[in-house]
Coordinates of C-alpha atoms in Angstrom, one line a residue:
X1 CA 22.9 143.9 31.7
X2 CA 20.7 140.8 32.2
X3 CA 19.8 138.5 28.8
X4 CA 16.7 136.2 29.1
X5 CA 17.3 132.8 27.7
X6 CA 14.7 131.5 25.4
X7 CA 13.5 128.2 26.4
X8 CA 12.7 126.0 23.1
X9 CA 10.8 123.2 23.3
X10 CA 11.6 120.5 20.6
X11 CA 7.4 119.9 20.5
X12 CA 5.0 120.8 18.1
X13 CA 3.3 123.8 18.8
X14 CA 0.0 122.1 18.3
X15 CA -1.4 119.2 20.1
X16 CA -2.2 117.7 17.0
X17 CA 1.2 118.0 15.1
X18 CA 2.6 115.2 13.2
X19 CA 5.7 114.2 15.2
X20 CA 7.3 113.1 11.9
X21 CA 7.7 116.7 10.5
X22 CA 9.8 117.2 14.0
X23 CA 12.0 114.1 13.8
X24 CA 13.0 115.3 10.2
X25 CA 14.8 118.0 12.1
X26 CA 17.5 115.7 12.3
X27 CA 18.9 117.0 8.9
X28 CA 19.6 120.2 10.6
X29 CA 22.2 118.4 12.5
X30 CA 26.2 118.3 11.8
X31 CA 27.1 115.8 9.1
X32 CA 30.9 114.5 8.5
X33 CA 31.3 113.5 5.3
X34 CA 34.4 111.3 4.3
X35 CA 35.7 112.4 1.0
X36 CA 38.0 109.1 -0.7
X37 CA 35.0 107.5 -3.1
X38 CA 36.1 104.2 -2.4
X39 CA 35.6 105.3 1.3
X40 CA 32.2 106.8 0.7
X41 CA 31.2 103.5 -1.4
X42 CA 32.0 102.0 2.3
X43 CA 30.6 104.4 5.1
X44 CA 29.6 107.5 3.4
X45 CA 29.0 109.9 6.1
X46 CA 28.6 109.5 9.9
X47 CA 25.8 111.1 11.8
X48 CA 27.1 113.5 14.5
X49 CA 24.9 113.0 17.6
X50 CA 25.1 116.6 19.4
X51 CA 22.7 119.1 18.7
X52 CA 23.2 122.8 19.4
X53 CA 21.2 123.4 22.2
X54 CA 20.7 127.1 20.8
X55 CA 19.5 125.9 17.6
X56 CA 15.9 127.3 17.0
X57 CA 13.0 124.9 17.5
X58 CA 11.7 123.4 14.6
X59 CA 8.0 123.0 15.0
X60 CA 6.2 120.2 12.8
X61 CA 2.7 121.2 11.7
X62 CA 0.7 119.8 8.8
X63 CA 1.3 122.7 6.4
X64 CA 5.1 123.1 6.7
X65 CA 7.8 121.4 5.0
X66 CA 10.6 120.1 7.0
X67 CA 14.4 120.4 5.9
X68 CA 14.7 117.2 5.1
X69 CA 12.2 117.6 2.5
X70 CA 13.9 120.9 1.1
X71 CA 15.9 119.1 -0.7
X72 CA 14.0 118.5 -4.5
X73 CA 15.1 115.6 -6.6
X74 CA 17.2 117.7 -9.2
X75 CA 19.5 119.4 -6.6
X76 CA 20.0 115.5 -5.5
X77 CA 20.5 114.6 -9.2
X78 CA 18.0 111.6 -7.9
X79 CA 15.5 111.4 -11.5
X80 CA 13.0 109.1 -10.3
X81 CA 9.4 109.4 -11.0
X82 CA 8.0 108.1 -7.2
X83 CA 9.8 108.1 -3.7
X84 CA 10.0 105.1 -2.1
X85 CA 8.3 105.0 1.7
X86 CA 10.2 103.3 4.9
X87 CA 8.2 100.5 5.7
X88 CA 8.9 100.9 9.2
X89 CA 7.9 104.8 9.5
X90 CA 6.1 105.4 6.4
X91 CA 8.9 108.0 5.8
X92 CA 10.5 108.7 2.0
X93 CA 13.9 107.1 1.7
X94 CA 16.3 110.2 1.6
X95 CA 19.1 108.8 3.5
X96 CA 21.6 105.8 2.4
X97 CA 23.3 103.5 5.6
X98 CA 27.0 102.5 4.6
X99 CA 27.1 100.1 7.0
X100 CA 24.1 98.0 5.6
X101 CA 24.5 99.0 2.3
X102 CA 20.6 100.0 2.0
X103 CA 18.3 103.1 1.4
X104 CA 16.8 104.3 5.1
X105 CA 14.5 107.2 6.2
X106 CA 15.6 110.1 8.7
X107 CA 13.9 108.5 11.8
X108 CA 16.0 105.1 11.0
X109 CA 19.4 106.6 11.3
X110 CA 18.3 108.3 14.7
X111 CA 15.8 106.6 16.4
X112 CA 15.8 102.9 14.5
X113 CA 17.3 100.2 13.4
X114 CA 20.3 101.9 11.6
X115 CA 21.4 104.6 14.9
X116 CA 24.8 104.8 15.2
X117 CA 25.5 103.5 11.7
X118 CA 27.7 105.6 9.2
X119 CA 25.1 107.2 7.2
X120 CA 25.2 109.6 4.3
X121 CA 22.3 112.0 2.7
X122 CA 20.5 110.0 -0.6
X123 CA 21.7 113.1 -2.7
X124 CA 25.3 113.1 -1.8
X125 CA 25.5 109.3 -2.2
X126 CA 24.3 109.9 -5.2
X127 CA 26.6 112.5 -6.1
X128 CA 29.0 110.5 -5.3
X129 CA 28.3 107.6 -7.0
X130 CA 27.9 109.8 -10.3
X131 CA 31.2 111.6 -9.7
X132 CA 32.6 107.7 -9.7
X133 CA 30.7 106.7 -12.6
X134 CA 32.1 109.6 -14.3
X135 CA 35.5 109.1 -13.0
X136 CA 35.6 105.2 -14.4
X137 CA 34.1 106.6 -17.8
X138 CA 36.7 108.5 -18.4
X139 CA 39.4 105.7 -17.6
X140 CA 37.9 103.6 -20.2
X141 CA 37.8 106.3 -22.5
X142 CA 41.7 107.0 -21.8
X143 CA 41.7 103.1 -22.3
X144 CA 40.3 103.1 -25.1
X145 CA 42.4 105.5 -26.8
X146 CA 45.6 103.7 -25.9
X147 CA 44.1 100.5 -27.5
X148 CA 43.3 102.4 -30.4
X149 CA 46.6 103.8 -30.8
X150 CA 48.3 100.1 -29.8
X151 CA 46.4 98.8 -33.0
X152 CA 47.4 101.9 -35.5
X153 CA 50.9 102.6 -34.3
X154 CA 52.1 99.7 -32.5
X155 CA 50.5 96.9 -34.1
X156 CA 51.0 98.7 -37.6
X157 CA 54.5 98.9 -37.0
X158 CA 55.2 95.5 -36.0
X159 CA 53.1 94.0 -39.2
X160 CA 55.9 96.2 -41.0
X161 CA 59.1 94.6 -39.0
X162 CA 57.3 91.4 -39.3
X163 CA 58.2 90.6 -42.8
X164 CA 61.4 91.7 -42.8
X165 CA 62.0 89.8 -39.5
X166 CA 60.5 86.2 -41.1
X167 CA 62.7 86.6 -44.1
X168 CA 65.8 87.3 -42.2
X169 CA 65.0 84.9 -40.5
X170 CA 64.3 82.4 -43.0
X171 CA 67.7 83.6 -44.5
X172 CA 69.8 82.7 -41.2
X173 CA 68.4 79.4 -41.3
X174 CA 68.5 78.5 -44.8
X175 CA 72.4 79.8 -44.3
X176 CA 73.1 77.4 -41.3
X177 CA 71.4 74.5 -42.8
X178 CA 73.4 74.7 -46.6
X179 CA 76.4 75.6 -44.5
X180 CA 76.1 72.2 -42.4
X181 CA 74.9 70.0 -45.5
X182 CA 78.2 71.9 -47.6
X183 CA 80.2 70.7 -44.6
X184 CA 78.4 67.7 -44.3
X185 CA 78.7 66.7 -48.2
X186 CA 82.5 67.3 -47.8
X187 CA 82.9 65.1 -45.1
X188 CA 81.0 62.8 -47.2
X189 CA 83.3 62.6 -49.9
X190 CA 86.2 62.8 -47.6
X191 CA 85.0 59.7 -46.0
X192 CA 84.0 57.3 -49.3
X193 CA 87.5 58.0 -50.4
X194 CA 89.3 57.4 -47.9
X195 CA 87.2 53.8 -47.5
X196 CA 87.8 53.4 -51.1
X197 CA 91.7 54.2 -50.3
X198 CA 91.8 51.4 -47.5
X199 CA 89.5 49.2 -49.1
X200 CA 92.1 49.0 -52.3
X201 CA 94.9 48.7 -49.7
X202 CA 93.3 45.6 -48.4
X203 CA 92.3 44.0 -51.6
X204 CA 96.1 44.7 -52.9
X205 CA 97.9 43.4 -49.5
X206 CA 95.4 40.4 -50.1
X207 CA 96.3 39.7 -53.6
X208 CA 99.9 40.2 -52.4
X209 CA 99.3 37.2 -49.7
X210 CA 97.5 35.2 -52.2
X211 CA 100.4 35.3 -54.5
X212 CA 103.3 34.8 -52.1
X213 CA 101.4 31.6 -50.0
X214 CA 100.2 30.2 -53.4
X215 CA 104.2 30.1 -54.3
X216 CA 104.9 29.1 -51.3
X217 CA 102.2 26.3 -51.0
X218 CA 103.5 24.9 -54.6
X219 CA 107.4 24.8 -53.4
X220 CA 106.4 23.1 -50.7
X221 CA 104.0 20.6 -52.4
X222 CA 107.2 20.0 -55.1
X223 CA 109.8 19.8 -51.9
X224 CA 107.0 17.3 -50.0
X225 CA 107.1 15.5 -53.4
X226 CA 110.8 15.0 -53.9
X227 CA 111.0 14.2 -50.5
X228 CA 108.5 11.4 -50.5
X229 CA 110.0 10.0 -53.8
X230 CA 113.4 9.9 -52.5
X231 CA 112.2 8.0 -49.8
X232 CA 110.1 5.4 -51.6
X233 CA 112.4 5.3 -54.6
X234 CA 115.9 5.4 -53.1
X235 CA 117.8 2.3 -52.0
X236 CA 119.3 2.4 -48.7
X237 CA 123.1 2.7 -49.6
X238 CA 122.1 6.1 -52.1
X239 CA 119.8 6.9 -49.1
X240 CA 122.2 7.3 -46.5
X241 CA 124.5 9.1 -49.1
X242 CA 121.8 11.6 -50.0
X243 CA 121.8 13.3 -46.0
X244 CA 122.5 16.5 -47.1
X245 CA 120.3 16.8 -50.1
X246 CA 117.6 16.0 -47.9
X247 CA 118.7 18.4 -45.1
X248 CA 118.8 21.2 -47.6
X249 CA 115.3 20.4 -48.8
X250 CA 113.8 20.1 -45.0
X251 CA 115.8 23.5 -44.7
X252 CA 114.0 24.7 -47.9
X253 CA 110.7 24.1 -47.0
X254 CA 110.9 25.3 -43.0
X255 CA 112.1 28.5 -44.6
X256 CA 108.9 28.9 -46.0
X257 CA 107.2 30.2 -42.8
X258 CA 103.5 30.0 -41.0
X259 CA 100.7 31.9 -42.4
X260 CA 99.3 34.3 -39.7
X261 CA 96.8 37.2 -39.9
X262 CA 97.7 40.5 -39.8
X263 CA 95.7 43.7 -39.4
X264 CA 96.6 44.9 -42.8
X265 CA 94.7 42.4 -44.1
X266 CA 91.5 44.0 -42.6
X267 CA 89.9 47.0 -43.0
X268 CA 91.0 50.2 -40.6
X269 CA 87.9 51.2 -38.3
X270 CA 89.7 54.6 -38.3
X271 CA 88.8 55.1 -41.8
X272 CA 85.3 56.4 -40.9
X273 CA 86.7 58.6 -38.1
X274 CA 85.4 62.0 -38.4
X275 CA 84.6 64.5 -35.4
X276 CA 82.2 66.2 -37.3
X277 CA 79.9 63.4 -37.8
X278 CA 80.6 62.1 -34.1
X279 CA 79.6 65.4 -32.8
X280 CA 76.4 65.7 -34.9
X281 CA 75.1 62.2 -33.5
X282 CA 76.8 62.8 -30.0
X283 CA 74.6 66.0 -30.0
X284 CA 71.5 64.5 -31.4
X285 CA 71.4 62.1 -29.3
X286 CA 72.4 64.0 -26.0
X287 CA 69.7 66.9 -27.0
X288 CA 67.0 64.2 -27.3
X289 CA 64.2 62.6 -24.6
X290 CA 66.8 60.0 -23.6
X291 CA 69.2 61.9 -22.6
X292 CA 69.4 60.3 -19.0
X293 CA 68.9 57.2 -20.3
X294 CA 66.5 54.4 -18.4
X295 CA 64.9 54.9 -14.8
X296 CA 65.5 51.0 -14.7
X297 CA 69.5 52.0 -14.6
X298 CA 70.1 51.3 -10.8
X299 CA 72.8 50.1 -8.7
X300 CA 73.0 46.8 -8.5
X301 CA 73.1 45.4 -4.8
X302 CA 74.7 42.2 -4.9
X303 CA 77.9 44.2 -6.5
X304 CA 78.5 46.8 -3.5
X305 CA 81.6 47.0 -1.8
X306 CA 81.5 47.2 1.7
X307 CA 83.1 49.8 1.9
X308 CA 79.9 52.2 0.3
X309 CA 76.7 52.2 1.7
X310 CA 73.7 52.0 -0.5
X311 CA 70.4 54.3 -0.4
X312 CA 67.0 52.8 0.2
X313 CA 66.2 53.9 -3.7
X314 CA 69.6 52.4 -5.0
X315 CA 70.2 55.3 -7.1
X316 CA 72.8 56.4 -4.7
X317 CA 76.0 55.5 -3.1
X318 CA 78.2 56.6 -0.2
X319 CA 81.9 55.8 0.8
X320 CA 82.3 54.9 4.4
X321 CA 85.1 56.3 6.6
X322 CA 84.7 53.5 8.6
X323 CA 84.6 49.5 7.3
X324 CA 81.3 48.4 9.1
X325 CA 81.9 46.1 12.3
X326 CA 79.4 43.0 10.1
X327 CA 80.3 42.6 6.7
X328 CA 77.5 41.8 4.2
X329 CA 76.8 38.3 3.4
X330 CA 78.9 36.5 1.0
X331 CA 78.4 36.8 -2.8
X332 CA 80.3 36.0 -5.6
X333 CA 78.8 39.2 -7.5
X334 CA 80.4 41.6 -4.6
X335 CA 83.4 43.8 -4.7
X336 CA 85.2 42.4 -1.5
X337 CA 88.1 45.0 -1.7
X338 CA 87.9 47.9 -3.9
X339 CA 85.1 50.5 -3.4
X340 CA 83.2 49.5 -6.6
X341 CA 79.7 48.8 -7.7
X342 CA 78.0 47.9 -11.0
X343 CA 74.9 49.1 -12.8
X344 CA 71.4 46.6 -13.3
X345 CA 71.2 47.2 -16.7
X346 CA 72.9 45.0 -19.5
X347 CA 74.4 46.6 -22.7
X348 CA 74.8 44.3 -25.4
X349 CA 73.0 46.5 -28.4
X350 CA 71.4 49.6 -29.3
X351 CA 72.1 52.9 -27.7
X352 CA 72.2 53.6 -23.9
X353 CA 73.1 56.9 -22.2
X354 CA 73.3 58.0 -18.3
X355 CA 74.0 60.5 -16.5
X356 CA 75.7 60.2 -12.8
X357 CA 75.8 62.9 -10.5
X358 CA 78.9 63.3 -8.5
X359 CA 78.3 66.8 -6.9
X360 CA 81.8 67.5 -4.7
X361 CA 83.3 64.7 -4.5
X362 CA 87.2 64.3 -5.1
X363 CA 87.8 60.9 -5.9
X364 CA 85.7 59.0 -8.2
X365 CA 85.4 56.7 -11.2
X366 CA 82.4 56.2 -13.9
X367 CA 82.4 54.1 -17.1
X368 CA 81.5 50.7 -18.6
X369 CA 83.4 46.6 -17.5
X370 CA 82.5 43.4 -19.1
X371 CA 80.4 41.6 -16.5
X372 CA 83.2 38.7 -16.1
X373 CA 85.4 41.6 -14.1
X374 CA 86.9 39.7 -11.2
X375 CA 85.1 40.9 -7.8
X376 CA 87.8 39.4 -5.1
X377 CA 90.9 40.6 -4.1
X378 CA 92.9 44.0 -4.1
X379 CA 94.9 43.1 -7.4
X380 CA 94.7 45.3 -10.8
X381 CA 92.1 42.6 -11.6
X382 CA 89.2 43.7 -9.9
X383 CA 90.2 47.5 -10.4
X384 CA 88.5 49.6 -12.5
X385 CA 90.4 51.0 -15.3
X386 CA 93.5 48.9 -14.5
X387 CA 92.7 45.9 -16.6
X388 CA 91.9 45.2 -19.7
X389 CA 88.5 44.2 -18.9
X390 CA 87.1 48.1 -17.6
X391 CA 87.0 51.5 -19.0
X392 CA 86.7 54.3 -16.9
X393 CA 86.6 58.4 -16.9
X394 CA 88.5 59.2 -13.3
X395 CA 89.1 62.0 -11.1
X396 CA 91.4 61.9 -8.5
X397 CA 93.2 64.5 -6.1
X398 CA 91.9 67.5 -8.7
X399 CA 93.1 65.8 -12.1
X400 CA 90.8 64.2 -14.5
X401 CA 91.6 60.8 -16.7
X402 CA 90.5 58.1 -18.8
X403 CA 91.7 54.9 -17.3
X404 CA 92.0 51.3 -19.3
X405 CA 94.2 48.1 -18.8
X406 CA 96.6 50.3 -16.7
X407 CA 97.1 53.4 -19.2
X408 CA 96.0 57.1 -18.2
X409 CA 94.7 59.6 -20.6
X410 CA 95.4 63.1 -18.8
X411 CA 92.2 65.1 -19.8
X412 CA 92.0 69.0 -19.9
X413 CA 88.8 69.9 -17.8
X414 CA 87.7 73.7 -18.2
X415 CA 85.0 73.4 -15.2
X416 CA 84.8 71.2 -13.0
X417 CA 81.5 69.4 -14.0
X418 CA 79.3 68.5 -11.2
X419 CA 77.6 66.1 -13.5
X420 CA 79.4 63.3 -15.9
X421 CA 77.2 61.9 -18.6
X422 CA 78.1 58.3 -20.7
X423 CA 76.6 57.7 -23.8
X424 CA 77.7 54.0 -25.3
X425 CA 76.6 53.3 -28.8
X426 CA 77.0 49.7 -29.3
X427 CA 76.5 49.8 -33.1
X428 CA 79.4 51.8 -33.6
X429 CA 81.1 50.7 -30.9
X430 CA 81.3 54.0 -29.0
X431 CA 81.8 54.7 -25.4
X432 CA 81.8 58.9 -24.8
X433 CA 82.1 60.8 -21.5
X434 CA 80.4 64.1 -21.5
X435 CA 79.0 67.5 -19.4
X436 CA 75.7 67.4 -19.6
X437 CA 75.1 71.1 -18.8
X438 CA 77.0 72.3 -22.0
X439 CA 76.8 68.7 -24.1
X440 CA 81.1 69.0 -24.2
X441 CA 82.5 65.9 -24.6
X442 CA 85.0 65.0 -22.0
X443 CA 86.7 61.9 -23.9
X444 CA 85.6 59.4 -26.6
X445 CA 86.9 55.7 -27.5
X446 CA 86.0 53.4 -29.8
X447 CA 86.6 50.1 -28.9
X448 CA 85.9 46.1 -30.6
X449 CA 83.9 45.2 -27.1
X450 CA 83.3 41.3 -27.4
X451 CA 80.8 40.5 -24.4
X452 CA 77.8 42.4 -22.9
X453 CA 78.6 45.8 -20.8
X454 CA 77.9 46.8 -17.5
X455 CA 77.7 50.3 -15.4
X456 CA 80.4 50.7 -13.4
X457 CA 81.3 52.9 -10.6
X458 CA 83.6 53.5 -7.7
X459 CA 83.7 56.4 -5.0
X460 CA 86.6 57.3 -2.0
X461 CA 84.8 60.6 -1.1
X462 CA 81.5 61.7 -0.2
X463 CA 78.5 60.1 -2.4
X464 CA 77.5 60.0 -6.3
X465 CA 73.8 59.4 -7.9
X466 CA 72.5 58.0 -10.7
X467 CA 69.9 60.7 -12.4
X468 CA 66.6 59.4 -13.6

């Protein structure tokens, strides 16, 4: 059994048939669409370029409508009033190019400008673009209804806590602040009295002096006095006879004594001590903007040791293994033996704080000298902390001390700090070592200083900073 094959030619069947009804046609071809919005917002659809060859021919004449055209504007859920017209082919505007984001006709997507280009029908664009529209509508109404239940339930709730929150909170502090002014008050009165106590002390040990020198004075003005008469009034013979009268007058009046000042004739600094006041003004100060004290603070170069090697910024130094093969020039101001340096800054007033960075290394020293510290030689003199002239916080083979003319003050170290603050209040005459991290005070020492203060330093391992 034979079949004849139907030979269909894609013409129109008239010589004068409008060759745009046949290249509408083209809807009758395969479409892919690609379903993701956001991936139909970029492509939409691509145009498939085989066409079954068995596909019947679609003849164009004047009086039919093509495919293409089938489509009416509420099936497309297009609403307009007018189609638009290709400018190129005078064709309506039923087709949407994802690649140039623009309205096309039928004959651009296969014969112009836009062939090959991802394409998509007008009315599923559309549809798409309303199924988005929809889709983002009802976020925002699903957003909406969160905020509206943020403000009544959430917002509501937190008005309520806030209240009780403020006036707890107004409670706590209230509480804290009378506790500390109770405390304070206390260590108010504690203080006066015990002024008052050594202030009467003083007064009485004076009026005791008074007393016992103005005796004295007047037996030894009336022994003076005898004296002088016997020797202006006595003739020689009675004179030489009278030796041991005299001796036990001269004895009388040497047994009197020298006058000499005491410190229980002056007040005792240690009657203001008090830990609690220390530690308010330690903290005050230490919590403040100053806290590291002056970026002027530097090392001073004329004072390094040639044993440590100085940074270009002077803010740090580093001990040397190795004594360099040329030794700096001479100065006077230079450490010639011990690994020491001084600070730039002058203390001599006011309050000054700092705050030295001495990372790992195991041998160090930080703390104040008077500037007339000797610099020469590898005596005690020119040693920090063993002379009476320095006052230093050291650490040395793991232990921690406070170092002055000779004497070590072992000091219990919980962590080993990586920084060591100094805060020297020259008012009070205060020097304190500290941890800056947790404000602890390492050591405290109140001292009569009599000249102007310097920085001081000295490293045997690695390097230490000055903080700015």
């Amino acid at each position: 059994m034979t079949e004849d094959f139907e030979t269909c030619d894609l013409t129109c069947s008239s010589p004068s048939g409008d060759p745009e009804e046949t290249l509408k046609t083209v809807k009758s071809w395969s479409m892919e669409c690609e379903q993701p919005i956001f991936s139909v917002l970029g492509g939409g659809m691509k145009l498939q370029k085989t066409v079954d060859a068995r596909r019947p021919t679609i003849s164009g004449s004047p009086g039919k409508t093509s495919l293409a055209a089938a489509t009416s504007d509420t099936e497309s859920g297009i609403y307009s009033v007018e189609s638009e017209l290709c400018v190129d082919h005078e064709s309506e505007l039923d087709w949407y190019c994802g690649t140039e984001q623009k309205l096309i006709c039928s004959h651009c997507a296969t014969v112009g400008s836009c062939q090959g280009h991802t394409v998509t029908p007008l009315a599923t664009r559309v549809t798409v673009v309303r199924n988005k529209l929809v889709d983002v509508c009802e976020k925002m109404q699903l957003q909406a209804l969160r905020i509206e239940r943020f403000i009544e339930q959430t917002l509501g709730a937190k008005e309520q806590k806030l209240q009780a929150a403020a006036s707890k909170a107004r409670e706590q502090v209230l509480a804290q602040v009378s506790a500390a002014r109770e405390a304070l008050e206390e260590e108010e009165q504690r203080l006066l009295e015990e002024v008052q106590r050594e202030e009467e002390r003083v007064e009485q040990c004076l009026l005791t002096q008074r007393a016992h020198w103005g005796q004295a004075l007047t037996n030894l003005s009336q022994t003076r006095s005898r004296l002088v008469h016997t020797l202006t009034h006595t003739p020689d013979a009675q004179l030489v006879t009278s030796v041991q009268e005299i001796a036990e007058r001269v004895e009388e009046a040497e047994g009197v004594g020298e006058p000499c000042d005491t410190d229980q004739l002056s007040l005792n600094p240690s009657c203001t001590e008090s830990k609690l006041l220390r530690g308010l003004w330690a903290t005050a100060v230490l919590l403040g903007p100053n806290a590291y004290g002056s970026s002027c603070l530097k090392f001073d170069e004329r004072t390094v040791s040639p044993l440590l090697s100085l940074s270009d910024d002077f803010c740090t130094l580093t001990f040397l293994h190795k004594k360099p093969r040329q030794s700096p020039a001479y100065d006077p101001a230079r450490f010639d033996s011990w690994p020491n340096a001084l600070g730039s800054l002058s203390m001599s007033s006011g309050t000054h704080s700092w705050v030295v960075d001495v990372g790992q290394s195991g041998a160090f020293k930080v703390g104040v000298c008077y500037a007339s510290l000797e610099r020469k030689g590898s005596g005690n003199e020119a040693r920090l902390g063993h002379n009476s002239q320095s006052w230093v916080l050291s650490h040395y083979d793991g232990d921690y001390s406070f170092c002055h003319a000779g004497k070590k003050v072992p000091l219990q170290v919980a962590r080993r700090p990586e920084r060591v603050g100094l805060l020297l209040d020259w008012p009070s005459q205060t020097l304190l070592f500290y941890e800056p991290h947790s404000c602890a005070v390492l050591y405290s020492v109140s001292q009569n200083f009599s000249a102007p203060l310097l920085p001081a330093f000295a490293v045997t391992d690695r390097n230490i900073t000055i903080l700015h």
